[in-house]
Short mmCIF file of C-alpha atoms in Angstrom, two decimals:
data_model
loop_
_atom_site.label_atom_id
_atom_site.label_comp_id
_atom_site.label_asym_id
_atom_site.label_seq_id
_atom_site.Cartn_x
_atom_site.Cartn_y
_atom_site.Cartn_z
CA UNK A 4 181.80 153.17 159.50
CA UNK A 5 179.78 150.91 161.79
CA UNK A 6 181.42 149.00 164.39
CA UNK A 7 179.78 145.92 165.40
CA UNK A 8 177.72 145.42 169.23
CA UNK A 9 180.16 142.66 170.07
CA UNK A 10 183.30 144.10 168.95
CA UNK A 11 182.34 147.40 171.10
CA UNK A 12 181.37 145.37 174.40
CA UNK A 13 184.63 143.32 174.27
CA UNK A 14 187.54 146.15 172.54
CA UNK A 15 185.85 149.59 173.34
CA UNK A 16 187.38 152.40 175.21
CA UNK A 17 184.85 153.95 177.30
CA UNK A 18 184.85 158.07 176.69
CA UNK A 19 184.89 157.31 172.94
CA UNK A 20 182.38 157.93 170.07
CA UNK A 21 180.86 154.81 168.27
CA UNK A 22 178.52 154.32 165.37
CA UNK A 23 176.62 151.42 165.76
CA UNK A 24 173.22 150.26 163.74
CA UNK A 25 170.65 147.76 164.87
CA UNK A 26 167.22 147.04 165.63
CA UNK A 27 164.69 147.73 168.74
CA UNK A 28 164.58 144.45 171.03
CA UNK A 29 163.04 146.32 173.88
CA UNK A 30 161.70 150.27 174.94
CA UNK A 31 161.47 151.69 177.35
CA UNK A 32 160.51 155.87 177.05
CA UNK A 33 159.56 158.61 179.70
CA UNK A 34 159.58 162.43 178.86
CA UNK A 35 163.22 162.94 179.80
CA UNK A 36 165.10 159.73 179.15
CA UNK A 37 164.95 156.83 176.78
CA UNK A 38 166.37 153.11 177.03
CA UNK A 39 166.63 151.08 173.82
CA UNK A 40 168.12 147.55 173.63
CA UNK A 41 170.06 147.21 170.41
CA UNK A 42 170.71 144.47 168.91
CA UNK A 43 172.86 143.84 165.59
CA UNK A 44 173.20 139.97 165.56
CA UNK A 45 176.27 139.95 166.34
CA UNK A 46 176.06 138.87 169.95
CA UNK A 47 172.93 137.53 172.28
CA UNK A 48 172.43 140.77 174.72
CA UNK A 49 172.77 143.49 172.25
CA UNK A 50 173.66 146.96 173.84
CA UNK A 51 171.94 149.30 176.30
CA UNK A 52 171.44 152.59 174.82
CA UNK A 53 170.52 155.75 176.41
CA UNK A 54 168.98 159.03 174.84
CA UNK A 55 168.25 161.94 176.96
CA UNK A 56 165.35 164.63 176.22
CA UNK A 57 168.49 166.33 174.84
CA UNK A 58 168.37 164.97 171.58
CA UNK A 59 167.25 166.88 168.51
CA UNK A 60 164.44 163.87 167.63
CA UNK A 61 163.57 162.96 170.88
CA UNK A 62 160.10 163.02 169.94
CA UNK A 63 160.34 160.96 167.36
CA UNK A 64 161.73 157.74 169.53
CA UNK A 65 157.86 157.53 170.81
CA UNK A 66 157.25 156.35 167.19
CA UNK A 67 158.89 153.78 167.56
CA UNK A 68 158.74 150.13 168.05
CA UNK A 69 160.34 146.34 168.90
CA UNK A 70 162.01 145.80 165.30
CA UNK A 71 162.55 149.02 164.00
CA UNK A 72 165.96 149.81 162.79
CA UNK A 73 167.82 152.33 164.06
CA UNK A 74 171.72 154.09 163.01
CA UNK A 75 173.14 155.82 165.54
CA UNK A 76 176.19 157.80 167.30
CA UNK A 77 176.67 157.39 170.93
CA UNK A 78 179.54 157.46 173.51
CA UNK A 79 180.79 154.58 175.23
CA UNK A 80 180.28 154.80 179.09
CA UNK A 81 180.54 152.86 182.09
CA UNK A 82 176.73 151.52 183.06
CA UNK A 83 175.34 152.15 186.67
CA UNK A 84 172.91 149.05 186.26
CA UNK A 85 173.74 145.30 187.09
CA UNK A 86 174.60 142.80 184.54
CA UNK A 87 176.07 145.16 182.02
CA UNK A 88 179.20 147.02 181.84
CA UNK A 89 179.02 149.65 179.40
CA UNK A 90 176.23 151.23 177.62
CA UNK A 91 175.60 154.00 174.99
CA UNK A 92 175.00 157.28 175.44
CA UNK A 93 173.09 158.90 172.39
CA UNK A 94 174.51 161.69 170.80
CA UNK A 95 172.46 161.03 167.82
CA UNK A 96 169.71 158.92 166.00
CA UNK A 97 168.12 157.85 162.54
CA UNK A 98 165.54 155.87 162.33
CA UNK A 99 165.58 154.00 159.25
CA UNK A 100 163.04 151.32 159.20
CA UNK A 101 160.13 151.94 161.65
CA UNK A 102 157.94 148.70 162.69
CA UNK A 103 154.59 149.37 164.62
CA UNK A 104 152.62 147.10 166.70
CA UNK A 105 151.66 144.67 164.28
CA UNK A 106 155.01 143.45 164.19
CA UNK A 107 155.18 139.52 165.10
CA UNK A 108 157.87 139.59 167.27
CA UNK A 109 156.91 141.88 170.21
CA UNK A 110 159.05 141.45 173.42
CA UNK A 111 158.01 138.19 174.56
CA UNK A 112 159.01 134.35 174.35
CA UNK A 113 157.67 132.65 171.12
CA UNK A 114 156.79 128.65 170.60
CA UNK A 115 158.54 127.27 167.78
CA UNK A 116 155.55 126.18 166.51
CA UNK A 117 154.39 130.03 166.21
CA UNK A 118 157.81 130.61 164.75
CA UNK A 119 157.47 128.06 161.91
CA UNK A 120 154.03 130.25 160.54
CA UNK A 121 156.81 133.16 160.37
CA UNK A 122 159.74 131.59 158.85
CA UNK A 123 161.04 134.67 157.21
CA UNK A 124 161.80 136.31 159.94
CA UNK A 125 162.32 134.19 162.93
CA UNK A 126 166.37 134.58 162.18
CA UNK A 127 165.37 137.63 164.22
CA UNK A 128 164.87 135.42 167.52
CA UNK A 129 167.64 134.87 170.21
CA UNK A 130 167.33 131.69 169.80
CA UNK A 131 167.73 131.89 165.51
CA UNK A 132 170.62 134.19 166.35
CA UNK A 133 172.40 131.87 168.83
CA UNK A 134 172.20 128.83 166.53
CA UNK A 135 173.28 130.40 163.53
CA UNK A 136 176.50 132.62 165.08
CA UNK A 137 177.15 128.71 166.70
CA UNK A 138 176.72 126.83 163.41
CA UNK A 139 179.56 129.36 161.78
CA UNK A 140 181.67 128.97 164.78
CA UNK A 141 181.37 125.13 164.14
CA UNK A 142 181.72 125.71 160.74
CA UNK A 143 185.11 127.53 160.78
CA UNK A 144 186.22 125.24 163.29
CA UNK A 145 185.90 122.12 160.88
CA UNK A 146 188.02 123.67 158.41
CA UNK A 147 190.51 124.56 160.69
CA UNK A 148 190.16 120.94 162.36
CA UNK A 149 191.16 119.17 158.88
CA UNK A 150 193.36 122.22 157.51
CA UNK A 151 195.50 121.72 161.00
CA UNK A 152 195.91 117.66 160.18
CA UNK A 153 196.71 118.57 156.27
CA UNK A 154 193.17 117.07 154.59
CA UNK A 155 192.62 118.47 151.39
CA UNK A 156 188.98 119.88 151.39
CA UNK A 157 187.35 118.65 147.77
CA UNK A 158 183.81 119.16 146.54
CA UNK A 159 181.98 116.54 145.23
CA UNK A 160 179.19 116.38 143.15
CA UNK A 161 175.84 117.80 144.06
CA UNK A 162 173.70 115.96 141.36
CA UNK A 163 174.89 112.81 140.64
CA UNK A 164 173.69 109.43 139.22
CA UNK A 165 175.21 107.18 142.62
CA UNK A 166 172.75 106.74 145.66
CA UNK A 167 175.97 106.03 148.41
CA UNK A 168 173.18 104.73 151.12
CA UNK A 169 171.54 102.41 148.47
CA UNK A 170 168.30 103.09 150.19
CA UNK A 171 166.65 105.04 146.70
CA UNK A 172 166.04 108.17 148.61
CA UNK A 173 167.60 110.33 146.43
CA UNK A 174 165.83 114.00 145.38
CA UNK A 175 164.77 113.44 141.25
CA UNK A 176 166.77 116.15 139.13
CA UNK A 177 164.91 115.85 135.57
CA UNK A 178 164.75 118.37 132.51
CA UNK A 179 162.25 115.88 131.43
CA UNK A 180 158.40 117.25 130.79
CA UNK A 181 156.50 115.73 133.69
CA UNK A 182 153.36 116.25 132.03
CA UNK A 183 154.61 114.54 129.11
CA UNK A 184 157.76 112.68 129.06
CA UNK A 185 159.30 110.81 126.56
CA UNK A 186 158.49 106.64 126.57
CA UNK A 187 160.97 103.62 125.50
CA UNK A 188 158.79 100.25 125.81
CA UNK A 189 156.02 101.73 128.58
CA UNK A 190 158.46 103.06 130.94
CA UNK A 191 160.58 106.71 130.75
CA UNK A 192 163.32 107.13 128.59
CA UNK A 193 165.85 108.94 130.83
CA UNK A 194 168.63 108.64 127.93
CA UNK A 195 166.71 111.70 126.99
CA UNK A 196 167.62 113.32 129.77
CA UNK A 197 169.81 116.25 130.25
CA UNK A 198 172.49 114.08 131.71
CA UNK A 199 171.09 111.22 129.54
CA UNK A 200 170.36 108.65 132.57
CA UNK A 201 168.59 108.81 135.94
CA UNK A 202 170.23 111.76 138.47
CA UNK A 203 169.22 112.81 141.79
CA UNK A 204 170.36 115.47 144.75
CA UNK A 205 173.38 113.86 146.51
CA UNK A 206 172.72 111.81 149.95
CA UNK A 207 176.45 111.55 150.50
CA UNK A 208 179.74 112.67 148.72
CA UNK A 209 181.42 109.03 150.41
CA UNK A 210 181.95 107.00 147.31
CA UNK A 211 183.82 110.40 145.20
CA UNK A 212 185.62 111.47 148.48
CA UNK A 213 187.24 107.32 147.81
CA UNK A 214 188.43 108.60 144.81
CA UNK A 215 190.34 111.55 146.46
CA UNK A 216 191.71 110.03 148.96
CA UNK A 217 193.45 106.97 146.79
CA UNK A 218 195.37 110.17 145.48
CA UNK A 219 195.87 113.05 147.62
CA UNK A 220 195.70 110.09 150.63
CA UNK A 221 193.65 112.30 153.74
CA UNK A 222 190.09 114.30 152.32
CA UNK A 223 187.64 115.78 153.43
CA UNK A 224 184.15 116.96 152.16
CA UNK A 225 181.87 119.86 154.01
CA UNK A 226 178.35 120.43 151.89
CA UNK A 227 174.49 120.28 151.29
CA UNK A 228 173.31 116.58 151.90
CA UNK A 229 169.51 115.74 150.29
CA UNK A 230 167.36 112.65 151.55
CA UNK A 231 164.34 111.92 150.36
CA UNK A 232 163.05 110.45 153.19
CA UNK A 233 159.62 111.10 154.85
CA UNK A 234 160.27 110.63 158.31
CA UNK A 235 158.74 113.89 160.18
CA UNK A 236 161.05 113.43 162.98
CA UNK A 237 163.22 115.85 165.30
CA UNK A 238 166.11 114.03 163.71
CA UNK A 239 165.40 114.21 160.29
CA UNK A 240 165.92 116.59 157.62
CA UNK A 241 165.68 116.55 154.12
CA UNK A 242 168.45 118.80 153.25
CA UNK A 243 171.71 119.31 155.74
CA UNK A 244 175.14 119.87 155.71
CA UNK A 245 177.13 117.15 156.46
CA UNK A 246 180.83 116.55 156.93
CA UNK A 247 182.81 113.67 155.20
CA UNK A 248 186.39 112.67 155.58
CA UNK A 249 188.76 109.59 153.89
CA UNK A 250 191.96 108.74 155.39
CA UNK A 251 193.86 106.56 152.76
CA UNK A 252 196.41 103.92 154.57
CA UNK A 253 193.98 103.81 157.83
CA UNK A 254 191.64 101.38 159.41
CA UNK A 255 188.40 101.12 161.60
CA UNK A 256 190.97 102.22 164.36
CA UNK A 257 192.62 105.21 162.77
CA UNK A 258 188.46 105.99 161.54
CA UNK A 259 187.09 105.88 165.48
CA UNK A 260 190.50 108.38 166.87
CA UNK A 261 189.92 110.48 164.09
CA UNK A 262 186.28 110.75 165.05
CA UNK A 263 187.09 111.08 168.65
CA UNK A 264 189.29 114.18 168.17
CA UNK A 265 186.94 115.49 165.98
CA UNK A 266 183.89 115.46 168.02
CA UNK A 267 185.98 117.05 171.21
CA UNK A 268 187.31 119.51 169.49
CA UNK A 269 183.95 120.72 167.92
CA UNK A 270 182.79 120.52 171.58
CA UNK A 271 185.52 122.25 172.93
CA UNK A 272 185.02 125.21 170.61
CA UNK A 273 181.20 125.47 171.45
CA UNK A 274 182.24 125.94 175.05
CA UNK A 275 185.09 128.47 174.37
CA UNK A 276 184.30 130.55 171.49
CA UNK A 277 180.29 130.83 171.94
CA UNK A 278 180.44 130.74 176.01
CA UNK A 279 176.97 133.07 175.35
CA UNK A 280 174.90 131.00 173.18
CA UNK A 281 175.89 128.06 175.07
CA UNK A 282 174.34 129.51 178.55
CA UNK A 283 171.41 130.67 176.39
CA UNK A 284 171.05 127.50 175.49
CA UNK A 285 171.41 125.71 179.03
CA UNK A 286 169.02 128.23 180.13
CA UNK A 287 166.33 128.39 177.62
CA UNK A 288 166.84 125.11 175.57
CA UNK A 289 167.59 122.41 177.75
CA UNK A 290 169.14 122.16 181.34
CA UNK A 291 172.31 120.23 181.72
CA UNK A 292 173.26 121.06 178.43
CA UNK A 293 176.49 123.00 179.14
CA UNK A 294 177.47 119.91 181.54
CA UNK A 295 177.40 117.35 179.15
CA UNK A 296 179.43 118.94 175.95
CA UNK A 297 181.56 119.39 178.71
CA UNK A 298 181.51 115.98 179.74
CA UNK A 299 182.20 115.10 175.75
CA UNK A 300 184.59 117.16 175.25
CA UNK A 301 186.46 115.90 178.18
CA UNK A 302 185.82 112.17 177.85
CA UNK A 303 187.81 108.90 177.40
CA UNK A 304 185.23 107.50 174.33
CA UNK A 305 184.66 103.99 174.80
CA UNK A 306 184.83 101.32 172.65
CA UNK A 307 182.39 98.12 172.53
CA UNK A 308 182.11 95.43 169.62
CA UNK A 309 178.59 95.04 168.66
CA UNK A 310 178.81 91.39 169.76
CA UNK A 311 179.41 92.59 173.32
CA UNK A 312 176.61 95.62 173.27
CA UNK A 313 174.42 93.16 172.12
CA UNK A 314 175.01 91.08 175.54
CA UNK A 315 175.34 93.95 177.87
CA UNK A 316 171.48 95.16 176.59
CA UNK A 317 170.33 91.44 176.96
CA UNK A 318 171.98 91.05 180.36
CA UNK A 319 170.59 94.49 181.40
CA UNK A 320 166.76 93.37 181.93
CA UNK A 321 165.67 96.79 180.73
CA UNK A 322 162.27 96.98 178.74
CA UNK A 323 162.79 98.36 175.51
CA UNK A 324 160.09 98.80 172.37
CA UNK A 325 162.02 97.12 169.76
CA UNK A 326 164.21 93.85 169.82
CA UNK A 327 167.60 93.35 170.77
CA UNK A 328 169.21 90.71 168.77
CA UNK A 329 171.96 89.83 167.27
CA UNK A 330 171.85 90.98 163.61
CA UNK A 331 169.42 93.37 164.00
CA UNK A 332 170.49 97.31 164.05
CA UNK A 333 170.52 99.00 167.09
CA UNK A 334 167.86 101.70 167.93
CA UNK A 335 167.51 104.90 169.27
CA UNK A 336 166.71 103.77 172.87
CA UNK A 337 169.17 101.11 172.67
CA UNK A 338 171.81 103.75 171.96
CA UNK A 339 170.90 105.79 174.60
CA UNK A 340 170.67 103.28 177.04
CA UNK A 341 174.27 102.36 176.55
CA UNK A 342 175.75 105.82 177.01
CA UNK A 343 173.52 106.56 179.26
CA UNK A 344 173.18 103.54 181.78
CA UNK A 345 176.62 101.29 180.70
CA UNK A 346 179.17 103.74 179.64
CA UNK A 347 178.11 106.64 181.10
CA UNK A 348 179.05 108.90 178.02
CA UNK A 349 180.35 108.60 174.23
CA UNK A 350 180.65 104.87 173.18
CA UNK A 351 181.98 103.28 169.44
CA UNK A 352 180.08 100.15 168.47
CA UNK A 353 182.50 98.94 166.37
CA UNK A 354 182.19 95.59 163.68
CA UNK A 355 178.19 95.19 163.15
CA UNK A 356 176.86 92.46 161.41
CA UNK A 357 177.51 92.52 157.49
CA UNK A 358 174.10 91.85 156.56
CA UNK A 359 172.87 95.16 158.02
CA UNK A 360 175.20 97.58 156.56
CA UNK A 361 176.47 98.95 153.04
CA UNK A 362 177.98 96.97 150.88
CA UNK A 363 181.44 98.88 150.33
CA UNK A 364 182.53 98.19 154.31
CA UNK A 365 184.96 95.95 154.62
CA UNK A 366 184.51 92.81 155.40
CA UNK A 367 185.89 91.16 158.38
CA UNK A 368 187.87 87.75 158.45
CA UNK A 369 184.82 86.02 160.47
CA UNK A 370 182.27 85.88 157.48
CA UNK A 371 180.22 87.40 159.53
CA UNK A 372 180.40 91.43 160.27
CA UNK A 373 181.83 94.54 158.69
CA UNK A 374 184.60 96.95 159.84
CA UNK A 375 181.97 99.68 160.49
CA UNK A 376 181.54 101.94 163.92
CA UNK A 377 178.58 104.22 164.93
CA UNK A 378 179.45 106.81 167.48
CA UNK A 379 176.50 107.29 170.11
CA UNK A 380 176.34 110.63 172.98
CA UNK A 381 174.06 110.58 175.48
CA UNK A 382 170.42 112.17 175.14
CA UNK A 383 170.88 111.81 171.38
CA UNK A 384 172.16 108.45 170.09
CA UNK A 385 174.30 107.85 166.89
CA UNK A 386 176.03 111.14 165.50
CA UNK A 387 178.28 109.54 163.36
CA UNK A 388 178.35 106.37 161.25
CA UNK A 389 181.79 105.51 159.32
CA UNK A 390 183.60 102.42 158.44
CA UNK A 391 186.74 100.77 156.76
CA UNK A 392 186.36 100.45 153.10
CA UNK A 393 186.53 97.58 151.22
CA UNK A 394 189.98 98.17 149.24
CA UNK A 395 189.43 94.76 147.37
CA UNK A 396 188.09 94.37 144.33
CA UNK A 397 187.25 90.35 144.46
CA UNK A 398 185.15 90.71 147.63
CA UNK A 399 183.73 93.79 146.18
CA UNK A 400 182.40 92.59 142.98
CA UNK A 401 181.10 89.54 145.16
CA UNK A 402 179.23 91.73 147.62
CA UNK A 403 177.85 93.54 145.38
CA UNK A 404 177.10 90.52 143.10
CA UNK A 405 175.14 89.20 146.91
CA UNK A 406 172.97 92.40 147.09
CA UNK A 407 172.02 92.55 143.40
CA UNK A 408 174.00 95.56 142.93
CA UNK A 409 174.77 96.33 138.83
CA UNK A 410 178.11 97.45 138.60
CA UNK A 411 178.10 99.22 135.48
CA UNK A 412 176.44 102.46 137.14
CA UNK A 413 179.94 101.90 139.67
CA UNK A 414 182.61 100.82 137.20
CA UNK A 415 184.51 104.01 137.96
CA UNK A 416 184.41 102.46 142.21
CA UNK A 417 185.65 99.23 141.06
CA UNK A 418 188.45 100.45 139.07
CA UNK A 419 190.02 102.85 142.27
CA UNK A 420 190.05 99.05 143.63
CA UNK A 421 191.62 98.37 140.33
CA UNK A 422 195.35 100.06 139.95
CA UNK A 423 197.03 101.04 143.33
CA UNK A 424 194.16 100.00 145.59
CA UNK A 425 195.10 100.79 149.30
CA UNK A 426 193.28 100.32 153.06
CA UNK A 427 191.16 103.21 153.34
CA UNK A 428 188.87 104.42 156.39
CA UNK A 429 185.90 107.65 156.69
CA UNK A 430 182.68 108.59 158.17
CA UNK A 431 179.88 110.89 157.83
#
């Protein structure tokens, strides 16, 4: 059986035989002596190999190339060179998959742009490999971040009739001919439908997640997110994963310390369970990027009403493209410019102005704003939006009554406000 690169590097005992399998990162071949880099995705550096002129198929190692795929038996010795403490010596090789020249990824540092023409196998990259063995880090560690507070995970619909964000950018699901769909007065008749009205992709599992957390009190959802949204920025996607708690019996308070100790934990893993990516990252990515999840992960988060954000980037004098005003949404470079230049790190704008946000936040006694809170980091801006729900069901039906919202498509929301209706808190 196969043991992994990783798992030899860190619990091998040198003198010992290994099999390991993996493919060619690098080659280097004289007549006596050969040095491969293996790598087998499970860590960044791979493993030095060394196969002597001893070897039955020596020969055949000059037929090969960066990619190919190799099995192998080799002891585990103490390496001679810098930067690496143990290596393999080759007792034996199979090549199983050659690759020749033609192969895209030769040893050399690709654009991303180059990497997008060859999708399908850019997973092969250090830099692929380093994002994905992070993202299942991260992943694990969200579990075990709600599992170790006692949230129930639940899974919520992934094509569903409700558009959460209200914004109509939900993915069309249809069984419908498109070529030649059925009509009622002019316009499509969706009652013929498979699900008999209007569905779409999910943009957010928020309003069902309500509905689990009025019973089982403290949810959380973890799944595929769809937005059909055409903005061909570095911060949009149209399909993610995104992570959704409800905390029943909490407020915009309990919502912002939750978020808090999510957020530095998730850092805190990053920096102590994927210490190699990380560097790769700071290295190869972006500079300074080590310093500040560290300086997350170790920070005090502030806390700043809207009201007063909106005076501190008035009072600042900075130049900025878009407005600052009250009852106008903050942007990008206004985020940045408070963690950045006022804070100095992770910030909560907390209670925005009612008329800018969804209509199931809860409305505050003023008339005027909603218990909502966006968490901003500097470099990036908001990473997570959340609020206080609104638990009842007379300002409810009014705000929605306000927007022009039916409420027959939501009489299953209104009646969790209905029976047993409770303070309730999440984000996204």
């Amino acid at each position: 059986m196969r043991t992994r690169i990783k798992e030899l590097l860190e619990c091998g005992l040198p003198g010992s035989r290994y099999t390991v399998s993996g493919w060619v990162r690098s080659l280097r071949l004289s007549k006596e002596i050969a040095f491969i880099v293996l790598n087998d995705g499970s860590n960044l550096a791979g493993v030095q190999v060394v196969a002597e002129s001893g070897l039955d198929n020596f020969g055949e190692l000059a037929c090969i190339g960066t990619g190919s795929a190799l099995k192998l038996v080799g002891e585990l010795v103490e390496s001679p060179a810098a930067g690496q403490k143990y290596e393999l010596k080759a007792i034996a090789v199979e090549i199983t998959g050659a690759a020749d020249e033609s192969y895209p990824l030769q040893k050399k540092r690709h654009t991303f742009e180059y990497l997008r023409t060859i999708a399908h196998l850019r997973p092969r990259t250090n830099t692929y490999g380093a994002v994905f063995r992070l993202r299942s880090k991260l992943a694990q560690a969200i579990h075990r971040f709600f599992a170790e507070r006692n949230f129930l995970y639940v899974h919520t619909p992934i094509i569903t009739a409700s558009d959460c964000e209200g914004a109509g950018e939900l993915f069309r699901v249809t069984t419908l001919d498109a070529a030649d769909p059925p009509l009622l007065e002019g316009k499509i008749d969706f009652s013929q439908d498979f699900f008999g009205q209007k569905t779409g992709l999910t943009v957010s599992g928020q309003l069902e997640g309500e509905l689990f957390a009025t019973a089982f009190g403290d949810i959380y959802t973890f799944g595929p997110t769809f937005r059909a949204e055409n903005s061909n920025t570095a911060r949009h996607a149209s399909e993610f994963w995104m992570i959704e708690p409800e905390m029943a019996f909490a407020d915009l308070a309990d919502d912002a310390e939750l978020a808090e100790q999510f957020v530095r934990y998730l850092c805190r893993v990053a920096l102590e369970e994927c210490g190699e990516e990380m560097e790769f990252f700071d290295r190869q990515i972006e500079k300074g990027l080590l310093e500040r999840v560290r300086g997350v992960a170790e920070a005090d988060f502030a806390r700043i009403e809207y009201d007063e954000a909106i005076r501190l980037l008035r009072k600042s004098g900075a130049s900025f493209n878009y407005p600052v005003e009250w009852g106008l949404d903050l942007q990008t470079e206004h985020e940045r410019y408070i963690t950045e230049q006022i804070v100095g790190g992770p910030a909560f704008i907390l209670n925005y102005p009612r008329d800018i946000k969804a209509f199931y936040m809860r409305q505050n006694d003023d008339g005027r704003t909603v218990a909502a809170m966006d968490l901003l980091v500097p470099k990036v801006g908001e990473i997570i939006g959340g609020s206080q729900r609104e638990e009842r069901l007379d300002r409810l039906e009014l705000r929605m009554s306000e927007l022009g919202i039916a409420r027959e498509p939501l009489w299953w929301y209104l009646d969790s406000r209905r029976w047993g209706s409770c303070p309730h808190a999440g984000f996204g």
